[in-house]
Each structure stands twice: as structure tokens, then as C-alpha cells.
Amino acid sequence: MRIETLLSKFAIKGINYDPQSGGGKALLSAEEQLAVVGLCWHESPVGWLVLFVEGLRDVHALKQLQIATRGETLRLMEDWRGVYPEKALTALCATAIAEATQQNGQVCPECNGAGKVLSKCNHQRKCQCCKNGRIEWTQETRFAYFDQFLPVTYSRFKRYSSILINIIEWLIKNKEIVIIILDNQINLEKKDNQI
């Protein structure tokens, strides 16, 4: 991800350039620019990408996250016995990213996230498909999402599920690292403001 793109996500409009060099050389290095925003990108770039995809629906961050997740998937599947198609990697990455960025579950397609539906006689009823408008992640919902990219039997999906769980845990762990860093930074800034 380019530094200008990252800084623009935090509403920083531009970078100060050295006027004596003709405006071409930045006064601050990339690390210093990140420090100005209070970020620790290098601690967990994957965690930042997960947050950008989850919170901002950023397409460029999604592409970067897919590349990073694919690399982790290939690393986890080094010892895989047997063959698997290229679509299996795509399905594993897409399912893991979907679950990591929608931890509360997917929006229910029947009630559109409302949690209530209208019966034939216009009475409001609780939606039978979801809990409060979200379909929670279970083994069956993972299989349904995975099956959109690689239609396989459930018994074959169970073979992939151990890898899928590891990828999801890896993504969530990276996201939690960033959240802890941000929380520590906020607490530090609150203490500085109180002094």
C-alpha cells in the first residue's frame, strides 16, 4: 500500500515537501509520516488491511489482503498431502477474509439485517434464519460461502476446514494486534492530554 493512500485514509491531505529541492523531496520519511498519524503499520500490516476492508470497504486494501492471505494459505498447505485445484486457494482466502471482516456474521438475506419479517397478514415476526439480522459463522455457513467459489462435497470441505480455521485465526490475531496498539496509543494520548 502506498504511503499517500494510507495517510489519506486518516484525512491527512498532503505531505510537506522541501521548498529548496523544487518540491520533489519529502521532508519526512515514510516511517516519520506514519509516526505523525500515530500508526505502527510495521507491527501488523495484515491487521491494518483487515481493518481497512472491514471498516472502510477499501478495494485496494482487499486486493493487498488477498495477496497476503494467499501467501499464508500456501505456507500452511506446504505439507498438504494430495492435490488441490487453484480455486481451492481462492475459496479458502475469500472465506477466511469474509469471516475475519464480518465477525458478527453476514447480513441475513431474508430480513436484510432487520431481524424481523412480515407474515402474509402483515404481522411482524422474528426472522427464523438469523439472530438479530446476522447469520453467525458456523461450519455450515463456512461451507456455503466456500462452495460459492469451489463447489465440492461437504466431506471434501471438511478436509480444507482445518486450513481455513488456521487462516481465520491468523487474520483475527493480526487484527487484534492492531486494535491493542491503537488502544495503547489512545490511552497514552489521553494521559498526555491530562497532564
PDB file of C-alpha atoms in Angstrom:
ATOM      1  CA  MET A   1       0.000   0.000   0.000  1.00  0.00           C
ATOM      2  CA  ARG A   2       1.354   3.436  -0.881  1.00  0.00           C
ATOM      3  CA  ILE A   3       2.042   5.831   1.959  1.00  0.00           C
ATOM      4  CA  GLU A   4      -0.127   8.568   0.414  1.00  0.00           C
ATOM      5  CA  THR A   5      -3.084   6.199   0.269  1.00  0.00           C
ATOM      6  CA  LEU A   6      -2.582   5.184   3.888  1.00  0.00           C
ATOM      7  CA  LEU A   7      -2.309   8.784   5.073  1.00  0.00           C
ATOM      8  CA  SER A   8      -5.383   9.812   3.078  1.00  0.00           C
ATOM      9  CA  LYS A   9      -7.446   7.219   4.984  1.00  0.00           C
ATOM     10  CA  PHE A  10      -6.750   9.292   8.077  1.00  0.00           C
ATOM     11  CA  ALA A  11      -7.766  12.595   6.434  1.00  0.00           C
ATOM     12  CA  ILE A  12      -4.234  13.943   6.023  1.00  0.00           C
ATOM     13  CA  LYS A  13      -4.398  15.931   2.807  1.00  0.00           C
ATOM     14  CA  GLY A  14      -0.779  16.227   1.813  1.00  0.00           C
ATOM     15  CA  ILE A  15       2.839  15.843   2.718  1.00  0.00           C
ATOM     16  CA  ASN A  16       5.131  18.796   3.414  1.00  0.00           C
ATOM     17  CA  TYR A  17       7.841  18.982   0.782  1.00  0.00           C
ATOM     18  CA  ASP A  18      11.176  20.754   0.970  1.00  0.00           C
ATOM     19  CA  PRO A  19      10.803  24.029  -0.980  1.00  0.00           C
ATOM     20  CA  GLN A  20      14.549  24.252  -1.741  1.00  0.00           C
ATOM     21  CA  SER A  21      14.616  20.931  -3.580  1.00  0.00           C
ATOM     22  CA  GLY A  22      11.923  22.032  -6.012  1.00  0.00           C
ATOM     23  CA  GLY A  23       9.150  20.272  -4.138  1.00  0.00           C
ATOM     24  CA  GLY A  24      10.273  16.797  -5.137  1.00  0.00           C
ATOM     25  CA  LYS A  25      11.831  15.520  -1.911  1.00  0.00           C
ATOM     26  CA  ALA A  26       9.638  14.889   1.112  1.00  0.00           C
ATOM     27  CA  LEU A  27      10.696  16.430   4.424  1.00  0.00           C
ATOM     28  CA  LEU A  28       9.592  13.328   6.315  1.00  0.00           C
ATOM     29  CA  SER A  29      10.411   9.700   5.602  1.00  0.00           C
ATOM     30  CA  ALA A  30       7.627   7.153   5.260  1.00  0.00           C
ATOM     31  CA  GLU A  31       8.207   5.950   8.846  1.00  0.00           C
ATOM     32  CA  GLU A  32       8.086   9.538  10.159  1.00  0.00           C
ATOM     33  CA  GLN A  33       4.875  10.204   8.245  1.00  0.00           C
ATOM     34  CA  LEU A  34       3.328   7.115   9.806  1.00  0.00           C
ATOM     35  CA  ALA A  35       4.524   8.237  13.224  1.00  0.00           C
ATOM     36  CA  VAL A  36       2.780  11.595  12.711  1.00  0.00           C
ATOM     37  CA  VAL A  37      -0.512   9.753  12.316  1.00  0.00           C
ATOM     38  CA  GLY A  38       0.342   7.576  15.306  1.00  0.00           C
ATOM     39  CA  LEU A  39       0.381   4.299  13.416  1.00  0.00           C
ATOM     40  CA  CYS A  40       2.532   1.252  13.794  1.00  0.00           C
ATOM     41  CA  TRP A  41       1.999  -0.178  10.317  1.00  0.00           C
ATOM     42  CA  HIS A  42       5.069  -2.389  10.539  1.00  0.00           C
ATOM     43  CA  GLU A  43       3.718  -4.195  13.627  1.00  0.00           C
ATOM     44  CA  SER A  44       0.921  -5.861  11.670  1.00  0.00           C
ATOM     45  CA  PRO A  45       0.274  -4.741   8.086  1.00  0.00           C
ATOM     46  CA  VAL A  46      -2.211  -7.596   7.615  1.00  0.00           C
ATOM     47  CA  GLY A  47      -4.164  -6.403  10.648  1.00  0.00           C
ATOM     48  CA  TRP A  48      -4.405  -2.896   9.193  1.00  0.00           C
ATOM     49  CA  LEU A  49      -5.610  -4.325   5.896  1.00  0.00           C
ATOM     50  CA  VAL A  50      -8.299  -6.339   7.700  1.00  0.00           C
ATOM     51  CA  LEU A  51      -9.446  -3.165   9.480  1.00  0.00           C
ATOM     52  CA  PHE A  52      -9.477  -1.161   6.232  1.00  0.00           C
ATOM     53  CA  VAL A  53     -11.542  -3.837   4.493  1.00  0.00           C
ATOM     54  CA  GLU A  54     -13.881  -4.211   7.479  1.00  0.00           C
ATOM     55  CA  GLY A  55     -14.356  -0.549   8.316  1.00  0.00           C
ATOM     56  CA  LEU A  56     -13.823   1.277   5.034  1.00  0.00           C
ATOM     57  CA  ARG A  57     -14.676  -1.390   2.437  1.00  0.00           C
ATOM     58  CA  ASP A  58     -11.415  -0.410   0.723  1.00  0.00           C
ATOM     59  CA  VAL A  59     -10.943  -2.232  -2.588  1.00  0.00           C
ATOM     60  CA  HIS A  60      -7.178  -1.682  -2.746  1.00  0.00           C
ATOM     61  CA  ALA A  61      -6.724  -2.960   0.810  1.00  0.00           C
ATOM     62  CA  LEU A  62      -8.837  -6.010  -0.129  1.00  0.00           C
ATOM     63  CA  LYS A  63      -6.513  -6.797  -3.048  1.00  0.00           C
ATOM     64  CA  GLN A  64      -3.458  -6.485  -0.794  1.00  0.00           C
ATOM     65  CA  LEU A  65      -5.166  -8.625   1.862  1.00  0.00           C
ATOM     66  CA  GLN A  66      -5.989 -11.307  -0.706  1.00  0.00           C
ATOM     67  CA  ILE A  67      -2.326 -11.453  -1.734  1.00  0.00           C
ATOM     68  CA  ALA A  68      -1.132 -11.705   1.886  1.00  0.00           C
ATOM     69  CA  THR A  69      -3.776 -14.307   2.753  1.00  0.00           C
ATOM     70  CA  ARG A  70      -2.901 -16.353  -0.308  1.00  0.00           C
ATOM     71  CA  GLY A  71       0.743 -16.371   0.785  1.00  0.00           C
ATOM     72  CA  GLU A  72      -0.224 -17.575   4.264  1.00  0.00           C
ATOM     73  CA  THR A  73      -2.509 -20.206   2.726  1.00  0.00           C
ATOM     74  CA  LEU A  74       0.315 -21.528   0.554  1.00  0.00           C
ATOM     75  CA  ARG A  75       2.597 -21.611   3.599  1.00  0.00           C
ATOM     76  CA  LEU A  76       0.024 -23.615   5.571  1.00  0.00           C
ATOM     77  CA  MET A  77      -0.563 -26.002   2.677  1.00  0.00           C
ATOM     78  CA  GLU A  78       3.122 -26.817   2.108  1.00  0.00           C
ATOM     79  CA  ASP A  79       2.686 -30.166   3.854  1.00  0.00           C
ATOM     80  CA  TRP A  80      -0.720 -30.881   2.281  1.00  0.00           C
ATOM     81  CA  ARG A  81      -0.978 -34.451   1.081  1.00  0.00           C
ATOM     82  CA  GLY A  82      -2.802 -34.890  -2.182  1.00  0.00           C
ATOM     83  CA  VAL A  83      -3.816 -32.482  -4.890  1.00  0.00           C
ATOM     84  CA  TYR A  84      -5.959 -29.382  -4.769  1.00  0.00           C
ATOM     85  CA  PRO A  85      -7.082 -27.019  -7.536  1.00  0.00           C
ATOM     86  CA  GLU A  86      -6.098 -23.361  -7.749  1.00  0.00           C
ATOM     87  CA  LYS A  87      -9.725 -22.466  -6.996  1.00  0.00           C
ATOM     88  CA  ALA A  88      -9.311 -24.056  -3.561  1.00  0.00           C
ATOM     89  CA  LEU A  89      -6.797 -21.354  -2.633  1.00  0.00           C
ATOM     90  CA  THR A  90      -9.185 -18.670  -3.846  1.00  0.00           C
ATOM     91  CA  ALA A  91     -12.090 -20.208  -1.906  1.00  0.00           C
ATOM     92  CA  LEU A  92     -10.025 -20.533   1.283  1.00  0.00           C
ATOM     93  CA  CYS A  93      -8.822 -16.918   1.065  1.00  0.00           C
ATOM     94  CA  ALA A  94     -12.254 -15.483   0.272  1.00  0.00           C
ATOM     95  CA  THR A  95     -13.980 -17.420   3.063  1.00  0.00           C
ATOM     96  CA  ALA A  96     -11.323 -16.534   5.638  1.00  0.00           C
ATOM     97  CA  ILE A  97     -11.389 -12.829   4.716  1.00  0.00           C
ATOM     98  CA  ALA A  98     -15.187 -12.776   4.811  1.00  0.00           C
ATOM     99  CA  GLU A  99     -15.284 -14.257   8.301  1.00  0.00           C
ATOM    100  CA  ALA A 100     -12.433 -12.104   9.646  1.00  0.00           C
ATOM    101  CA  THR A 101     -14.039  -8.895   8.379  1.00  0.00           C
ATOM    102  CA  GLN A 102     -17.603  -9.840   9.385  1.00  0.00           C
ATOM    103  CA  GLN A 103     -17.103 -11.440  12.776  1.00  0.00           C
ATOM    104  CA  ASN A 104     -20.688 -10.752  13.841  1.00  0.00           C
ATOM    105  CA  GLY A 105     -21.883 -12.737  10.844  1.00  0.00           C
ATOM    106  CA  GLN A 106     -23.263 -11.988   7.418  1.00  0.00           C
ATOM    107  CA  VAL A 107     -26.318  -9.814   6.928  1.00  0.00           C
ATOM    108  CA  CYS A 108     -29.359 -12.043   6.618  1.00  0.00           C
ATOM    109  CA  PRO A 109     -30.720 -12.019   3.035  1.00  0.00           C
ATOM    110  CA  GLU A 110     -34.297 -12.777   4.161  1.00  0.00           C
ATOM    111  CA  CYS A 111     -34.783  -9.867   6.549  1.00  0.00           C
ATOM    112  CA  ASN A 112     -31.960  -7.609   5.209  1.00  0.00           C
ATOM    113  CA  GLY A 113     -30.473  -7.322   8.678  1.00  0.00           C
ATOM    114  CA  ALA A 114     -33.673  -6.168  10.417  1.00  0.00           C
ATOM    115  CA  GLY A 115     -34.202  -9.385  12.366  1.00  0.00           C
ATOM    116  CA  LYS A 116     -37.939  -9.200  11.641  1.00  0.00           C
ATOM    117  CA  VAL A 117     -40.062 -10.168   8.660  1.00  0.00           C
ATOM    118  CA  LEU A 118     -43.678  -9.549   7.705  1.00  0.00           C
ATOM    119  CA  SER A 119     -46.036 -12.505   7.560  1.00  0.00           C
ATOM    120  CA  LYS A 120     -48.731 -12.899   4.900  1.00  0.00           C
ATOM    121  CA  CYS A 121     -51.167 -10.951   7.089  1.00  0.00           C
ATOM    122  CA  ASN A 122     -48.654  -8.106   7.691  1.00  0.00           C
ATOM    123  CA  HIS A 123     -47.751  -9.162  11.201  1.00  0.00           C
ATOM    124  CA  GLN A 124     -44.157  -8.688  12.254  1.00  0.00           C
ATOM    125  CA  ARG A 125     -42.424 -11.933  13.117  1.00  0.00           C
ATOM    126  CA  LYS A 126     -38.927 -12.721  14.273  1.00  0.00           C
ATOM    127  CA  CYS A 127     -36.768 -13.895  11.360  1.00  0.00           C
ATOM    128  CA  GLN A 128     -36.269 -17.673  11.535  1.00  0.00           C
ATOM    129  CA  CYS A 129     -32.983 -17.614   9.615  1.00  0.00           C
ATOM    130  CA  CYS A 130     -30.847 -15.342  11.770  1.00  0.00           C
ATOM    131  CA  LYS A 131     -30.139 -13.831  15.158  1.00  0.00           C
ATOM    132  CA  ASN A 132     -30.769 -10.079  15.210  1.00  0.00           C
ATOM    133  CA  GLY A 133     -30.269  -9.744  11.463  1.00  0.00           C
ATOM    134  CA  ARG A 134     -26.957 -11.613  11.257  1.00  0.00           C
ATOM    135  CA  ILE A 135     -26.226 -15.169  10.222  1.00  0.00           C
ATOM    136  CA  GLU A 136     -23.493 -16.370  12.556  1.00  0.00           C
ATOM    137  CA  TRP A 137     -20.444 -18.185  11.266  1.00  0.00           C
ATOM    138  CA  THR A 138     -20.699 -21.931  11.740  1.00  0.00           C
ATOM    139  CA  GLN A 139     -19.210 -24.867   9.889  1.00  0.00           C
ATOM    140  CA  GLU A 140     -22.293 -24.940   7.631  1.00  0.00           C
ATOM    141  CA  THR A 141     -22.158 -21.222   6.758  1.00  0.00           C
ATOM    142  CA  ARG A 142     -18.422 -21.502   6.062  1.00  0.00           C
ATOM    143  CA  PHE A 143     -19.175 -24.421   3.748  1.00  0.00           C
ATOM    144  CA  ALA A 144     -21.907 -22.440   1.969  1.00  0.00           C
ATOM    145  CA  TYR A 145     -19.535 -19.483   1.423  1.00  0.00           C
ATOM    146  CA  PHE A 146     -16.656 -21.757   0.357  1.00  0.00           C
ATOM    147  CA  ASP A 147     -18.961 -23.605  -2.035  1.00  0.00           C
ATOM    148  CA  GLN A 148     -19.647 -20.389  -3.970  1.00  0.00           C
ATOM    149  CA  PHE A 149     -16.022 -20.405  -5.158  1.00  0.00           C
ATOM    150  CA  LEU A 150     -15.292 -24.127  -5.280  1.00  0.00           C
ATOM    151  CA  PRO A 151     -18.330 -26.437  -5.410  1.00  0.00           C
ATOM    152  CA  VAL A 152     -17.266 -29.553  -3.504  1.00  0.00           C
ATOM    153  CA  THR A 153     -18.948 -32.081  -1.281  1.00  0.00           C
ATOM    154  CA  TYR A 154     -19.137 -31.438   2.456  1.00  0.00           C
ATOM    155  CA  SER A 155     -16.767 -34.334   3.151  1.00  0.00           C
ATOM    156  CA  ARG A 156     -14.147 -32.730   0.887  1.00  0.00           C
ATOM    157  CA  PHE A 157     -14.720 -29.327   2.525  1.00  0.00           C
ATOM    158  CA  LYS A 158     -14.009 -30.871   5.941  1.00  0.00           C
ATOM    159  CA  ARG A 159     -10.527 -31.675   4.668  1.00  0.00           C
ATOM    160  CA  TYR A 160      -9.990 -27.973   3.846  1.00  0.00           C
ATOM    161  CA  SER A 161     -11.615 -26.732   7.053  1.00  0.00           C
ATOM    162  CA  SER A 162      -8.541 -27.203   9.261  1.00  0.00           C
ATOM    163  CA  ILE A 163      -6.544 -24.915   6.967  1.00  0.00           C
ATOM    164  CA  LEU A 164      -9.463 -22.477   6.833  1.00  0.00           C
ATOM    165  CA  ILE A 165      -9.664 -22.244  10.629  1.00  0.00           C
ATOM    166  CA  ASN A 166      -5.912 -21.557  10.825  1.00  0.00           C
ATOM    167  CA  ILE A 167      -6.165 -18.763   8.238  1.00  0.00           C
ATOM    168  CA  ILE A 168      -9.130 -17.178  10.044  1.00  0.00           C
ATOM    169  CA  GLU A 169      -7.255 -17.296  13.361  1.00  0.00           C
ATOM    170  CA  TRP A 170      -4.187 -15.758  11.689  1.00  0.00           C
ATOM    171  CA  LEU A 171      -6.242 -12.870  10.269  1.00  0.00           C
ATOM    172  CA  ILE A 172      -8.076 -12.233  13.554  1.00  0.00           C
ATOM    173  CA  LYS A 173      -4.821 -12.375  15.534  1.00  0.00           C
ATOM    174  CA  ASN A 174      -3.275  -9.744  13.254  1.00  0.00           C
ATOM    175  CA  LYS A 175      -6.368  -7.568  13.608  1.00  0.00           C
ATOM    176  CA  GLU A 176      -6.237  -7.862  17.402  1.00  0.00           C
ATOM    177  CA  ILE A 177      -2.577  -6.773  17.403  1.00  0.00           C
ATOM    178  CA  VAL A 178      -3.560  -3.553  15.639  1.00  0.00           C
ATOM    179  CA  ILE A 179      -6.500  -2.972  17.982  1.00  0.00           C
ATOM    180  CA  ILE A 180      -4.227  -3.383  21.015  1.00  0.00           C
ATOM    181  CA  ILE A 181      -1.687  -0.967  19.501  1.00  0.00           C
ATOM    182  CA  LEU A 182      -4.414   1.591  18.802  1.00  0.00           C
ATOM    183  CA  ASP A 183      -5.868   1.162  22.281  1.00  0.00           C
ATOM    184  CA  ASN A 184      -2.443   1.703  23.864  1.00  0.00           C
ATOM    185  CA  GLN A 185      -1.873   4.773  21.674  1.00  0.00           C
ATOM    186  CA  ILE A 186      -5.257   6.251  22.646  1.00  0.00           C
ATOM    187  CA  ASN A 187      -4.592   5.647  26.344  1.00  0.00           C
ATOM    188  CA  LEU A 188      -1.152   7.237  26.017  1.00  0.00           C
ATOM    189  CA  GLU A 189      -2.614  10.300  24.293  1.00  0.00           C
ATOM    190  CA  LYS A 190      -5.321  10.606  26.963  1.00  0.00           C
ATOM    191  CA  LYS A 191      -2.652  10.583  29.675  1.00  0.00           C
ATOM    192  CA  ASP A 192      -0.624  13.209  27.771  1.00  0.00           C
ATOM    193  CA  ASN A 193      -3.690  15.441  27.432  1.00  0.00           C
ATOM    194  CA  GLN A 194      -4.470  15.183  31.156  1.00  0.00           C
ATOM    195  CA  ILE A 195      -1.006  16.325  32.184  1.00  0.00           C
TER     196      ILE A 195
END
